XYZ file of C-alpha atoms in Angstrom:
218
model
C 104.291 83.847 85.267
C 103.639 86.958 82.923
C 103.828 89.907 85.570
C 102.890 93.538 85.840
C 105.423 95.841 86.731
C 107.648 98.565 86.080
C 110.744 96.413 85.916
C 112.510 93.524 86.906
C 113.261 92.532 90.193
C 116.417 94.356 91.712
C 119.072 92.010 91.391
C 122.861 92.070 93.746
C 124.964 95.087 92.915
C 122.307 97.259 91.939
C 121.114 100.495 93.545
C 118.055 100.697 95.988
C 115.651 103.158 94.617
C 114.836 105.644 97.472
C 111.356 105.545 99.730
C 110.026 107.906 101.960
C 106.813 106.336 103.575
C 104.690 107.101 107.071
C 106.007 104.909 109.812
C 102.956 102.626 111.184
C 104.202 102.157 115.012
C 104.804 105.664 115.222
C 104.377 109.221 113.752
C 106.057 110.823 111.185
C 107.699 108.714 108.091
C 110.542 106.178 107.257
C 112.797 106.149 104.304
C 115.709 104.500 102.796
C 117.918 107.438 103.787
C 117.473 106.680 107.665
C 119.612 103.990 107.140
C 122.064 105.156 104.461
C 125.580 105.168 105.836
C 124.618 103.547 109.348
C 123.610 100.036 108.881
C 122.756 97.391 106.279
C 118.969 96.910 106.103
C 116.914 93.662 105.575
C 113.698 95.435 103.748
C 110.572 93.269 103.158
C 107.904 94.394 101.077
C 104.581 92.352 101.845
C 100.905 92.475 100.570
C 97.834 93.819 103.242
C 97.593 92.905 107.058
C 94.400 90.580 105.062
C 97.021 88.086 104.124
C 97.687 85.235 106.428
C 101.102 84.659 104.533
C 102.385 87.825 105.409
C 100.668 88.430 109.219
C 103.176 85.213 109.973
C 105.799 86.396 108.085
C 105.877 89.713 109.997
C 105.632 87.793 113.355
C 109.053 85.979 112.133
C 110.690 88.861 111.175
C 109.874 90.651 114.619
C 111.842 87.669 116.274
C 114.498 87.482 113.718
C 115.204 90.957 114.105
C 116.803 91.037 117.070
C 119.480 88.403 115.565
C 120.291 90.581 112.615
C 120.460 93.755 114.910
C 123.078 91.373 117.002
C 125.432 91.272 113.823
C 124.703 94.711 112.355
C 121.706 94.388 110.315
C 118.422 96.565 110.626
C 114.738 95.547 109.482
C 111.890 97.037 108.059
C 108.782 95.533 106.555
C 106.734 97.675 104.306
C 102.700 96.759 104.223
C 100.545 97.583 101.078
C 97.596 99.345 103.086
C 96.492 102.866 104.108
C 98.862 103.736 107.392
C 95.874 104.212 109.387
C 94.208 100.526 108.829
C 97.785 98.836 109.641
C 98.233 101.547 113.018
C 94.780 99.698 114.131
C 95.426 96.277 113.572
C 99.128 96.218 114.930
C 98.035 97.991 118.074
C 95.648 95.012 118.620
C 98.344 92.300 117.352
C 101.683 94.342 117.820
C 105.018 93.089 116.519
C 108.525 93.843 116.953
C 109.548 94.580 113.132
C 109.114 98.269 112.302
C 106.916 98.633 109.735
C 105.534 101.513 107.015
C 102.411 101.763 104.944
C 102.636 101.684 101.080
C 99.173 101.410 99.918
C 99.896 102.296 96.635
C 102.522 99.795 96.275
C 105.052 102.159 94.788
C 107.934 100.680 96.525
C 106.814 96.969 95.160
C 107.075 98.820 91.755
C 110.041 100.453 92.639
C 111.757 96.742 93.627
C 110.599 94.999 90.683
C 108.308 92.670 92.841
C 105.897 90.914 90.434
C 102.346 91.064 90.244
C 101.294 88.323 88.083
C 98.663 88.911 85.370
C 95.167 87.421 86.555
C 94.719 85.302 83.562
C 92.353 81.931 83.192
C 95.704 79.773 83.402
C 96.567 81.569 86.736
C 93.173 81.286 88.454
C 93.516 77.465 87.472
C 96.635 76.948 88.983
C 95.433 78.886 91.973
C 92.725 76.076 92.414
C 95.042 73.211 91.637
C 98.791 73.912 93.063
C 98.473 72.737 96.960
C 100.621 74.598 99.609
C 101.113 74.455 103.463
C 103.686 76.832 103.724
C 103.983 77.108 107.558
C 102.708 73.267 108.236
C 99.808 74.603 109.957
C 96.999 72.860 108.072
C 96.293 69.213 108.070
C 97.054 68.921 104.392
C 98.575 70.924 101.622
C 95.267 72.733 100.154
C 94.584 75.015 96.958
C 96.334 78.257 97.332
C 93.182 80.346 98.129
C 91.796 77.479 100.230
C 94.789 77.587 102.370
C 94.509 81.384 102.989
C 90.988 81.038 104.038
C 92.022 78.358 106.348
C 94.913 80.071 107.965
C 92.176 82.794 108.610
C 90.069 81.032 110.155
C 92.661 79.386 112.103
C 93.788 83.009 113.333
C 89.997 83.883 113.730
C 90.725 86.783 111.449
C 87.629 88.655 110.357
C 88.367 91.028 107.150
C 87.233 94.697 107.683
C 85.929 96.570 104.143
C 89.671 97.592 103.867
C 90.722 94.510 103.878
C 88.688 93.126 101.057
C 89.309 96.113 99.088
C 93.231 95.774 99.451
C 92.631 91.869 98.944
C 90.976 92.703 95.807
C 93.257 95.425 94.732
C 96.590 94.070 95.633
C 95.621 90.309 94.182
C 97.877 89.111 93.128
C 101.157 90.391 93.984
C 103.935 88.743 95.387
C 106.001 89.267 98.246
C 110.145 90.311 98.307
C 113.131 90.725 100.797
C 115.975 92.865 99.618
C 119.215 93.000 102.001
C 120.708 96.724 101.249
C 124.257 97.719 102.049
C 124.917 100.834 104.350
C 125.809 102.293 100.853
C 122.306 101.359 99.252
C 123.185 98.660 97.328
C 121.532 95.414 96.837
C 123.356 92.686 97.958
C 120.717 89.534 98.408
C 116.886 89.068 97.094
C 114.594 86.677 97.702
C 111.161 86.890 95.662
C 108.249 84.533 96.448
C 107.724 81.626 94.041
C 110.736 83.008 92.354
C 112.357 79.462 92.136
C 109.088 77.145 92.697
C 106.085 79.120 91.038
C 102.982 79.060 92.651
C 104.239 76.237 95.431
C 106.235 78.538 96.710
C 103.508 80.609 97.525
C 103.409 81.797 101.487
C 106.967 80.488 101.765
C 109.299 83.238 103.821
C 113.202 83.032 104.636
C 114.133 80.836 107.329
C 115.863 82.925 110.212
C 118.831 80.675 109.557
C 118.745 82.104 105.483
C 118.198 85.485 106.587
C 121.380 85.402 108.958
C 123.886 83.936 106.395
C 122.955 86.434 103.890
C 123.419 88.963 106.732
C 126.712 87.394 107.829
C 127.824 86.920 104.369
C 127.159 91.092 103.499
C 129.202 91.610 106.590
C 131.835 89.077 106.378
C-alpha cells in the first residue's frame, strides 16, 4: 500500500519522538518526558472514537494495562480527535487506559504510522477484502461494512465531529510502540503490516503485548 507519511514507521533501536498532548481523562497534558527515566511505555496510536476497532482495542488495553503494570510497563493511548470530544465520549464510556488527544495526527506522522493513499485500487480492495477481527460478526464482511456492522452492534450514533474525524483521518492505520525508559523504541506493531488489508481491525493480544514487555525487561 502506498502511504502518506512523514517517515517510515519507527523501528526498534530508534529514539521515540517527543510529544506533549492534552490529556483526556484529566486536565493538563501528557508527554513522553513524563515516562522517560521512570518506566517503559507501551504507546498505542488510534484513529478516532468513531472507529469501532479502536474502541475495542482501547477497552482491551485498559485491561491489559494492569497486567503490564505488574511487570513494570506503563500504557498510553493517543486518539486522533479533539480533546473535548474524547473527554465527552469517555465520560460516558470510561476506560482504564490513560489517553491523550492528537486531532492533527502529529504523533502518528512522527512515529511513521502509515496513512495509505486513497486510490481506486484501495477502494476496490476495501469492498473485496473481508474481515472479522474480533469474531463478533456472523461471518467476515468487507471492511467498511464490518465497520458499520460493529457500530450498529454497539448502538453507536456518530456525531458531526465523528463524521468529520472519519473523513479527515481515513484511511489512517493504527500502531503500537514499546518504548524503554531511555526513550528508545524496542518493539513495534503496525496494523496490516504483515497481512495487508486483511489485518485491518486486528490488535495484539494480551499475550503478545506481555511477551514484548517481558522481553524488554529480561
